[in-house]
mmCIF file of C-alpha atoms in Angstrom:
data_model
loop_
_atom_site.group_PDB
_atom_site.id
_atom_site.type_symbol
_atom_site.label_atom_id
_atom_site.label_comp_id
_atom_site.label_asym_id
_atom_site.label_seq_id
_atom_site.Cartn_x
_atom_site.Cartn_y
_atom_site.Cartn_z
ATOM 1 C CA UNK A 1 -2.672 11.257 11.518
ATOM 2 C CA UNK A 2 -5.530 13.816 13.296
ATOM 3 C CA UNK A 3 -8.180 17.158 12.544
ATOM 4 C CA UNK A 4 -9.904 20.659 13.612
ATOM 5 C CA UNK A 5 -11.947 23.436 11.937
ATOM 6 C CA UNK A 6 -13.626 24.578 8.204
ATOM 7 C CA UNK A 7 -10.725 26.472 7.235
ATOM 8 C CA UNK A 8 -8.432 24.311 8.384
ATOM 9 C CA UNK A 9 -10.053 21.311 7.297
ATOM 10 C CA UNK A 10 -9.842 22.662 3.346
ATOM 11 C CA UNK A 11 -6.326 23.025 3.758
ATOM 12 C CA UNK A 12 -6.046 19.737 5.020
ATOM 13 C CA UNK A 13 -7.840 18.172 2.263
ATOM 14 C CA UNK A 14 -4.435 19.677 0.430
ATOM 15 C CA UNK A 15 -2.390 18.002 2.731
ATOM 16 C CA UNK A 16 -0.566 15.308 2.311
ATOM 17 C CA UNK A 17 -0.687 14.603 -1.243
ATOM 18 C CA UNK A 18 0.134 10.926 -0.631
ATOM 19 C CA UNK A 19 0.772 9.622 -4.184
ATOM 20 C CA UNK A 20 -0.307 6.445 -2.558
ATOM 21 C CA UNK A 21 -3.560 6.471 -2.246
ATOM 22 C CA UNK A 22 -4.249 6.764 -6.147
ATOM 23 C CA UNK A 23 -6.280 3.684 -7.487
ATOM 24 C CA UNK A 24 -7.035 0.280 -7.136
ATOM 25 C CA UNK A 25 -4.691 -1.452 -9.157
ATOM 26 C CA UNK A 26 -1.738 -3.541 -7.890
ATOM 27 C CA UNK A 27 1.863 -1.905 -7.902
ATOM 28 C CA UNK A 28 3.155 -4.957 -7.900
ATOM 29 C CA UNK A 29 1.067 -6.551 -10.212
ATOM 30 C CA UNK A 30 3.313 -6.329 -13.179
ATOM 31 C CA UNK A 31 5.893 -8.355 -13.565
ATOM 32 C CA UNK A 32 8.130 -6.584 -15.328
ATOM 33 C CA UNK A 33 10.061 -5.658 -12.154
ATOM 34 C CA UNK A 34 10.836 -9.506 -10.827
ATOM 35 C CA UNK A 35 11.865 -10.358 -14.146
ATOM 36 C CA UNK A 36 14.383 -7.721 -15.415
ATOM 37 C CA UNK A 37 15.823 -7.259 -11.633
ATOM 38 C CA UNK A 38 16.335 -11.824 -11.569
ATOM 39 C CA UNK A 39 19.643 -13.386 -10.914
ATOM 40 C CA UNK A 40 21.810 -11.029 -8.652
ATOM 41 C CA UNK A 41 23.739 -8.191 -10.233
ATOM 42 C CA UNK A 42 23.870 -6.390 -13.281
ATOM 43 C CA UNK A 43 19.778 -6.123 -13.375
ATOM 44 C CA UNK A 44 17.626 -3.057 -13.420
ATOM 45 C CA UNK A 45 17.223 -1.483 -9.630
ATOM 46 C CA UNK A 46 13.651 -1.134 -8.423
ATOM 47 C CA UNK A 47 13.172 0.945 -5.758
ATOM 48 C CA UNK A 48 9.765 0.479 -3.706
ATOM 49 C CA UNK A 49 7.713 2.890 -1.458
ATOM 50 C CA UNK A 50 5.265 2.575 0.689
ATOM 51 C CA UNK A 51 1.375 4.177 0.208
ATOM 52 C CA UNK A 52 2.249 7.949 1.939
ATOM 53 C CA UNK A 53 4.150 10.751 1.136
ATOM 54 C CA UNK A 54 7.367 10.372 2.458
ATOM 55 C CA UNK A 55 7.809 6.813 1.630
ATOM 56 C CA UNK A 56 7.520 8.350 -2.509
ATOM 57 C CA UNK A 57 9.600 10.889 -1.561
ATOM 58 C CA UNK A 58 12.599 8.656 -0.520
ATOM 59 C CA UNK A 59 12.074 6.374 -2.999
ATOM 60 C CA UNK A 60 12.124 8.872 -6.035
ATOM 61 C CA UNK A 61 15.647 10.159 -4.213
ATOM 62 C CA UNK A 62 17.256 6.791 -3.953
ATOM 63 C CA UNK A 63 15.979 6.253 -7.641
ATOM 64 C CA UNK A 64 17.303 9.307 -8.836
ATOM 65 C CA UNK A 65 20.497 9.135 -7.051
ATOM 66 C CA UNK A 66 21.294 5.745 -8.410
ATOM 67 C CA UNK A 67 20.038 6.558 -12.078
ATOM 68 C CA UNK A 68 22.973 9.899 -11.403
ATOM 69 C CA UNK A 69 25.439 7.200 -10.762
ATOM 70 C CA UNK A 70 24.929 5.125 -14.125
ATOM 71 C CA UNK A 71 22.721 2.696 -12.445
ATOM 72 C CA UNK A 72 19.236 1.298 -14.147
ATOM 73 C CA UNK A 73 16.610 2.162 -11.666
ATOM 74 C CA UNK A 74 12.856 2.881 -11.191
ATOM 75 C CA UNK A 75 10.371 3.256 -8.591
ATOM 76 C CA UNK A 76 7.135 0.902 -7.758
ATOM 77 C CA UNK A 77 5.078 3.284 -5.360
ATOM 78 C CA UNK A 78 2.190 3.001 -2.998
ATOM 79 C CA UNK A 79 3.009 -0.676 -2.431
ATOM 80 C CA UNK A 80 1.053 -0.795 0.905
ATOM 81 C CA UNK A 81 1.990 -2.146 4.796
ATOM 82 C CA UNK A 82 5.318 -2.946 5.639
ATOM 83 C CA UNK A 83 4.047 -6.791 5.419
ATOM 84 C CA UNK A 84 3.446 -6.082 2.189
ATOM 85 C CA UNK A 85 7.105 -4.674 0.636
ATOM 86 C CA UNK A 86 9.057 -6.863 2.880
ATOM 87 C CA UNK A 87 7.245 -10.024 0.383
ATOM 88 C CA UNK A 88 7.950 -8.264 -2.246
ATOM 89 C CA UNK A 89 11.708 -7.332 -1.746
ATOM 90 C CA UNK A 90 11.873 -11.421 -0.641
ATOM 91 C CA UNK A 91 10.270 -12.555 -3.875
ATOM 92 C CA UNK A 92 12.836 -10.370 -5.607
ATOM 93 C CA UNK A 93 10.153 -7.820 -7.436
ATOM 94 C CA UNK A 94 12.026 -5.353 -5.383
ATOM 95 C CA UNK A 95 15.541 -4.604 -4.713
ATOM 96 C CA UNK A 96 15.443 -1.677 -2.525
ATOM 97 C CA UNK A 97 13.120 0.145 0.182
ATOM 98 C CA UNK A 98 13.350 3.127 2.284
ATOM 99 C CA UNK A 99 12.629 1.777 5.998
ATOM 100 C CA UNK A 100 12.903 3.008 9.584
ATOM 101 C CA UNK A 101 15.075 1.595 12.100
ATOM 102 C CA UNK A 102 12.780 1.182 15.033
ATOM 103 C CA UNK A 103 10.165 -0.172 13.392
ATOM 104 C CA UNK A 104 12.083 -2.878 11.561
ATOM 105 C CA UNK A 105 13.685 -3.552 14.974
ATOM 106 C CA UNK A 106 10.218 -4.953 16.199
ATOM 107 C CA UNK A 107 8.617 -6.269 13.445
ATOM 108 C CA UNK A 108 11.541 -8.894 13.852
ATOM 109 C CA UNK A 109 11.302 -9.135 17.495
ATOM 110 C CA UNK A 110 8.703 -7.716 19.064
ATOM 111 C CA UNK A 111 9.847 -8.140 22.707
ATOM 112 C CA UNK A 112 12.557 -5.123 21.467
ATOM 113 C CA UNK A 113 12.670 -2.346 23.443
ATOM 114 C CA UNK A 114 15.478 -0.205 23.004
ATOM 115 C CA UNK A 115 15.964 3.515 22.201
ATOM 116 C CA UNK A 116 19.671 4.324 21.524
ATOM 117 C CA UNK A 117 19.680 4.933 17.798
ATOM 118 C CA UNK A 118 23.018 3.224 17.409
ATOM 119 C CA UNK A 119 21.996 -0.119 19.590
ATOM 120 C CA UNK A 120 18.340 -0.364 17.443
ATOM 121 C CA UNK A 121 20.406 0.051 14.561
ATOM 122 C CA UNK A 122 22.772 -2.660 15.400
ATOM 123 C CA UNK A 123 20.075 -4.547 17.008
ATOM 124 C CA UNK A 124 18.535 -4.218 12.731
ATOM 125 C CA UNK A 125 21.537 -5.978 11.625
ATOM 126 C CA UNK A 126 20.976 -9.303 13.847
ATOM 127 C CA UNK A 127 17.415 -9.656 13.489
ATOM 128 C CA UNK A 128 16.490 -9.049 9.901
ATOM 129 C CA UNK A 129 16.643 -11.942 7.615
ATOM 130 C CA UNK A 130 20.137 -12.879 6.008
ATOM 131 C CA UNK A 131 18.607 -12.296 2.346
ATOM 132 C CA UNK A 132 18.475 -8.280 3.336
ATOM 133 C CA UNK A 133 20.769 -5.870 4.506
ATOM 134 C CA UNK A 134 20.314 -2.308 5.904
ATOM 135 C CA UNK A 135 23.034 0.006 4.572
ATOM 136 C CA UNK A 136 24.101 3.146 6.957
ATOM 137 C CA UNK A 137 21.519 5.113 8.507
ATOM 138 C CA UNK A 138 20.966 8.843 8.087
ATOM 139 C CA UNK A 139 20.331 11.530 10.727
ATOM 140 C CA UNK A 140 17.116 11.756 9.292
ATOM 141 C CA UNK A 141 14.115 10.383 11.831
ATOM 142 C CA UNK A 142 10.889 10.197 10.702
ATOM 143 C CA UNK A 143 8.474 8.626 13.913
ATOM 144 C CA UNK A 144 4.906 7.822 14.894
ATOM 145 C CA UNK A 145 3.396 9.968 16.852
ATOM 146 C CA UNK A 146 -0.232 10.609 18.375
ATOM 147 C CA UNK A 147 -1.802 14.124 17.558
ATOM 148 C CA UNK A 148 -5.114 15.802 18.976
ATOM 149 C CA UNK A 149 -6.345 19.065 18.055
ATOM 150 C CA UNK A 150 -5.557 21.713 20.096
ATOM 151 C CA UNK A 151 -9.551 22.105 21.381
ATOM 152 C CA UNK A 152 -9.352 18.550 22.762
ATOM 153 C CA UNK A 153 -5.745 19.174 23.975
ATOM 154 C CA UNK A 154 -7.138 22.482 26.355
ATOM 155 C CA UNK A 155 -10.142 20.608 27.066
ATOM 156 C CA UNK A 156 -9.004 17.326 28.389
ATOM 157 C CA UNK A 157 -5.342 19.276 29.898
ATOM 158 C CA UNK A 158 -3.414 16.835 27.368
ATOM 159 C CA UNK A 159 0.465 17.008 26.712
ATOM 160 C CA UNK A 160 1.471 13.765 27.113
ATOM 161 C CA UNK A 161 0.051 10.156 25.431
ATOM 162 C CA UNK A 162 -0.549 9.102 29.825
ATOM 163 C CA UNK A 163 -2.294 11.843 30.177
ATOM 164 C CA UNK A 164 -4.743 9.946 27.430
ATOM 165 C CA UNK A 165 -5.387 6.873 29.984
ATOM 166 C CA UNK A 166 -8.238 8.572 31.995
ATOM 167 C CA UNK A 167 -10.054 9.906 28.506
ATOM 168 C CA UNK A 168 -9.401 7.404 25.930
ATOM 169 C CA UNK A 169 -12.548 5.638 26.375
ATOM 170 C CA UNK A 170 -14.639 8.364 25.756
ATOM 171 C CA UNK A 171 -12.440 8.856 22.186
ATOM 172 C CA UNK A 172 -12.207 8.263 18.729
ATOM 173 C CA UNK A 173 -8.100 6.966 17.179
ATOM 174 C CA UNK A 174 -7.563 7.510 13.708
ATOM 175 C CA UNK A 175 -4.815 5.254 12.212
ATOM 176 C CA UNK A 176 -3.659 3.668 9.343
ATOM 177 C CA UNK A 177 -5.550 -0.139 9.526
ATOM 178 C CA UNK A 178 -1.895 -2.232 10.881
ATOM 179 C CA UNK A 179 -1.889 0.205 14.069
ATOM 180 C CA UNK A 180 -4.450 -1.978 15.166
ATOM 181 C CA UNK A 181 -2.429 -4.874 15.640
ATOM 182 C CA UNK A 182 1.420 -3.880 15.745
ATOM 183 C CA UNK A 183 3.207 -4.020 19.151
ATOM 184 C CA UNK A 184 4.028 -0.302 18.965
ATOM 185 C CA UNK A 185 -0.062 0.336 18.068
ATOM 186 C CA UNK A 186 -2.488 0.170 19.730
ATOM 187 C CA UNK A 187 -1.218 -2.693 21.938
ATOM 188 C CA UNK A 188 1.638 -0.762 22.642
ATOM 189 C CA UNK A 189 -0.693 2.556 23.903
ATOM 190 C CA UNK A 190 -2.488 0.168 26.385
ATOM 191 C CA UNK A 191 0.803 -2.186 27.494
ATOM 192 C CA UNK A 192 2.715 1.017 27.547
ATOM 193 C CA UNK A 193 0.838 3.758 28.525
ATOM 194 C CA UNK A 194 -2.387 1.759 29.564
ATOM 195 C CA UNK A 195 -4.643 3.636 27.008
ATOM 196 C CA UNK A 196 -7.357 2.388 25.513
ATOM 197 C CA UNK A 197 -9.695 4.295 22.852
ATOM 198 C CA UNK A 198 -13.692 3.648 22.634
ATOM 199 C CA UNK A 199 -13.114 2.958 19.028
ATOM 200 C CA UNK A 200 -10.583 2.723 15.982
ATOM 201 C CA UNK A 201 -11.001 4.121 12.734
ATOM 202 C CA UNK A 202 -8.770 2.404 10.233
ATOM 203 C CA UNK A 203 -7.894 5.091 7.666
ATOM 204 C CA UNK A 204 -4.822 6.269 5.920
ATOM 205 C CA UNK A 205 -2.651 9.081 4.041
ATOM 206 C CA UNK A 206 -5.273 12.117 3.784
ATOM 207 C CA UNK A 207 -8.662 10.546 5.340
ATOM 208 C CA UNK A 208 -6.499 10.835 8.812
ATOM 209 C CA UNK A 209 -5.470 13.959 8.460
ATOM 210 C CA UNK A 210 -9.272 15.433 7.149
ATOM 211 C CA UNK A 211 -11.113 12.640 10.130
ATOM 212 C CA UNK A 212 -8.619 14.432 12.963
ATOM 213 C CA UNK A 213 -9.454 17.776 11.158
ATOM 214 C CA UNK A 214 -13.629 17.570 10.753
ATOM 215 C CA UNK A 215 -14.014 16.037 14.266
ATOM 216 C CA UNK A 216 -14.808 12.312 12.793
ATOM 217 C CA UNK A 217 -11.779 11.764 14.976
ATOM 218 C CA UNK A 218 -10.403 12.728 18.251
ATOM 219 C CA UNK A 219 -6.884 11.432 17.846
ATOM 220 C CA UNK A 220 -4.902 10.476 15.224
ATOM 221 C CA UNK A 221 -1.499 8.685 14.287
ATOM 222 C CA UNK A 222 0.535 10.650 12.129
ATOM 223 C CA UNK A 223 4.445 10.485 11.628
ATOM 224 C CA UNK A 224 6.082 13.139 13.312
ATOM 225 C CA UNK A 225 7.577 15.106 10.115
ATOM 226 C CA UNK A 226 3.716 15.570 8.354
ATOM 227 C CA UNK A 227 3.454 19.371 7.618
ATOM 228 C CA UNK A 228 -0.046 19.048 8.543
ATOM 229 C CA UNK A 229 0.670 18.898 12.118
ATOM 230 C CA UNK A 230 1.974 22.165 12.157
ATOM 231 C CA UNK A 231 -0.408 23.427 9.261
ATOM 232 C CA UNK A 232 -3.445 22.418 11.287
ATOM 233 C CA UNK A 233 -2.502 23.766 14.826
ATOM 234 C CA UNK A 234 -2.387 20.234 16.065
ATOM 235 C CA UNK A 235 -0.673 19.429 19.193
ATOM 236 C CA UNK A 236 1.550 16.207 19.203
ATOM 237 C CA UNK A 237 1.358 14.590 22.983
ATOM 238 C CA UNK A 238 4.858 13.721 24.305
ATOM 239 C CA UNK A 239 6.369 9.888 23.833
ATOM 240 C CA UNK A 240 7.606 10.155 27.840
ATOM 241 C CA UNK A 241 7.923 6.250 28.140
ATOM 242 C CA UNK A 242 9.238 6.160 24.079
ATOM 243 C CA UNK A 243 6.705 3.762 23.260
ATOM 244 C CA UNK A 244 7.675 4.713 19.398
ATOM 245 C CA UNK A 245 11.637 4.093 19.955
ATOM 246 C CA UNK A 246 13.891 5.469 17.619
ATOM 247 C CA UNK A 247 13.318 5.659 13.810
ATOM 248 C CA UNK A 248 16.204 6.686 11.813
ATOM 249 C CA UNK A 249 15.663 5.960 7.848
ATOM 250 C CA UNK A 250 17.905 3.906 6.234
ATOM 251 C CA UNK A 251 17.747 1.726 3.153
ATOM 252 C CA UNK A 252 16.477 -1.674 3.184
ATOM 253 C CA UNK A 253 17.924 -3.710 0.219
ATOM 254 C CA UNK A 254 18.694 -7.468 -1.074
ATOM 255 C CA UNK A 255 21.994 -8.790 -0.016
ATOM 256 C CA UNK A 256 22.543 -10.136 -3.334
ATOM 257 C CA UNK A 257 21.918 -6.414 -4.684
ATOM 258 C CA UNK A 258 23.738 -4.297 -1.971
ATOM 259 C CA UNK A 259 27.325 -4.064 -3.577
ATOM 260 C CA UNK A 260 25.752 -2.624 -6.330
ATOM 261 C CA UNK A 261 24.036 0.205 -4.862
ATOM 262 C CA UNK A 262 25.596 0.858 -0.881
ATOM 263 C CA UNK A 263 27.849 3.776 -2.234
ATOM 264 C CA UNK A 264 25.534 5.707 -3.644
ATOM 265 C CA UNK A 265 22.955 5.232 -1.333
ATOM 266 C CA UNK A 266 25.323 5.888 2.126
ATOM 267 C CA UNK A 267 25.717 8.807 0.620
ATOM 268 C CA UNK A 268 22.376 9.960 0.051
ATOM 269 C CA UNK A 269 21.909 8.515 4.104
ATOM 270 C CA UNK A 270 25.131 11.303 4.700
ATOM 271 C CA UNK A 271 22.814 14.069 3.625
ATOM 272 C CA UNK A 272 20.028 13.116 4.844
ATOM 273 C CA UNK A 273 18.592 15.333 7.861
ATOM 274 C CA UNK A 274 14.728 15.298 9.474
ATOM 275 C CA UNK A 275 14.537 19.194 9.027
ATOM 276 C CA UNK A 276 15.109 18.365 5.292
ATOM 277 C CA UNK A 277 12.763 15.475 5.011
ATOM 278 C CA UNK A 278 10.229 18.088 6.870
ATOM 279 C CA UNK A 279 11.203 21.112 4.454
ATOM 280 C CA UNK A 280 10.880 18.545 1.234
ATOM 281 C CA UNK A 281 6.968 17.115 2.310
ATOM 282 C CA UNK A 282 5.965 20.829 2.976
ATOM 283 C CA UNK A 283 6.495 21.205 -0.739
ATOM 284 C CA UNK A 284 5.084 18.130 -2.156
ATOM 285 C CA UNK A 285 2.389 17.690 0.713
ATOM 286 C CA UNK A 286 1.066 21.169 1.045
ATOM 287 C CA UNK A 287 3.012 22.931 -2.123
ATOM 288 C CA UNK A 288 1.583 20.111 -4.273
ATOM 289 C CA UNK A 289 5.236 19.507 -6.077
ATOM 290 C CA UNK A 290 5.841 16.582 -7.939
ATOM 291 C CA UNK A 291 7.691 14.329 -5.532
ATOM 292 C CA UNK A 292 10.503 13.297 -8.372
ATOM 293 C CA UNK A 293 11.048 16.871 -8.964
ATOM 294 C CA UNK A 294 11.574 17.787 -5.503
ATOM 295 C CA UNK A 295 13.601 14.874 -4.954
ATOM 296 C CA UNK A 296 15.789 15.878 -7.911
ATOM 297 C CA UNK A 297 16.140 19.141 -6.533
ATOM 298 C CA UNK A 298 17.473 17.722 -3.144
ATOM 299 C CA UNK A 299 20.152 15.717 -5.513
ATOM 300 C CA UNK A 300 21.451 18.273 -7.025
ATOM 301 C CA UNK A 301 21.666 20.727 -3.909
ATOM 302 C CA UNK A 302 23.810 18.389 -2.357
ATOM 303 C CA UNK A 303 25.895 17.219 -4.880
ATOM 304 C CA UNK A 304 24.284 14.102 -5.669
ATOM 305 C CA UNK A 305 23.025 14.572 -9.269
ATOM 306 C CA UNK A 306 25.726 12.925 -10.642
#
């Protein structure tokens, strides 16, 4: 999540077209979806996402893949922090959720450390609770990462998050308000890396790309597959002590749900790479594509559209 120049920062105001920041109501407020998806089996499918871009992305393709294969299912979007969507797939108004292996890996034990993709992901299967299961994970990895423009990056010599300890306190971190308080946030930075930033600016979605942009920012924490990193000329500092793990996506769903829905979705996991996450948020992040359509689009190129 970051910034740089007046050019740039117009086409950053583009970016990231997060159909989760829209309004004020409640996406869970109605509860149409704990009703119709009660009991376990047989019920409608809802399919949550998170409030950025690629969350709605995977959502709408794990909707649409399991609406190809004859199954009733719909999306409730821009749900909020992970705290948020894991109550919500406990109290049943959700059934699935697109997650990210590392970081469910320490929000269940936060004294986790590992990196190989196949031990966190096995590491997911003992720790979550019994009520949820992850299905297979994809190739796809989606991971935090801190960004600086590339006028901070030549004037402070940065290419690495260390090389942050002996400038941090003269800087600003952009991040979306949990950073603040997760082990691999800003705890992490200083346990990790011993970093610590002057001050915090809680933000999220667009605000962190435009603060990191327009210089209301001097670093930002963005996930690694954002166009705008590449669209702004921002320079992502190396993870050399892999404070940010490994983050494959993989779906999140209710046990009592997961017979219902694993085929489909390991399949969607099969085809699932990071270059095409990256190539499908340049189109509905910068190209301004409806995020349905461009999941659909991913369906069908790969056989999934029923």
């Amino acid at each position: 999540m970051k910034r740089t120049t007046s050019a740039v920062a117009l086409l950053a105001a583009s970016i990231l077209g997060l159909t989760a920041c829209g309004g004020g109501s409640d996406p869970l407020s109605s509860d149409t979806g704990s009703e119709s998806a009660a009991g376990s089996g047989g019920g409608p499918i809802v399919v949550g996402g998170a409030d950025f871009s690629e969350s709605t992305l995977l959502a709408e393709i794990y909707a649409g893949a399991l609406r190809a294969d004859g199954i009733d299912a719909s999306t409730t979007l821009n749900i909020g922090s992970r705290e948020v969507y894991l109550r919500a797939l406990e109290d049943n108004s959700i059934q699935v959720f697109p997650e990210y292996t590392g970081a469910l890996a320490l929000y269940y034990d936060d004294t986790y450390d590992g990196t190989d993709p196949d031990e966190v992901y096995a590491h997911v299967q003992e720790v979550i609770p019994d009520d949820f299961v992850v299905l297979d994970k994809s190739a796809a990895e989606d991971n935090d990462s801190i960004n600086v423009t590339q006028e901070t990056a030549d004037e402070y010599s940065l290419t690495t998050i260390a090389d942050l300890e002996a400038v941090a306190g003269d800087l600003t971190l952009a991040a979306p308000p949990e950073f603040k308080e997760r082990p691999q946030g800003i705890p992490g930075l200083e346990k990790t890396y011993g970093v610590v930033f002057g001050s915090f600016r809680p933000l999220s979605g667009q605000s962190i790309i435009q603060a990191l942009a327009n210089g209301q920012a001097d670093a930002a924490n963005i996930f690694s597959t954002d166009p705008a990193i590449a669209a702004n000329g921002f320079v992502t500092l190396e993870d050399t002590e892999k404070l940010f793990g490994s983050q494959n996506i993989v779906p999140l769903v209710r046990a009592d749900r997961a017979d219902e829905v694993k085929e489909t979705l390991n399949a969607v996991s099969a085809k699932l790479t990071t270059q095409a996450i990256a190539d499908m948020l340049k189109q509905t992040d910068i190209e301004k594509k409806d995020p349905q359509e461009v999941a659909a689009q991913f369906l069908a190129d790969n056989g999934l559209a029923g």
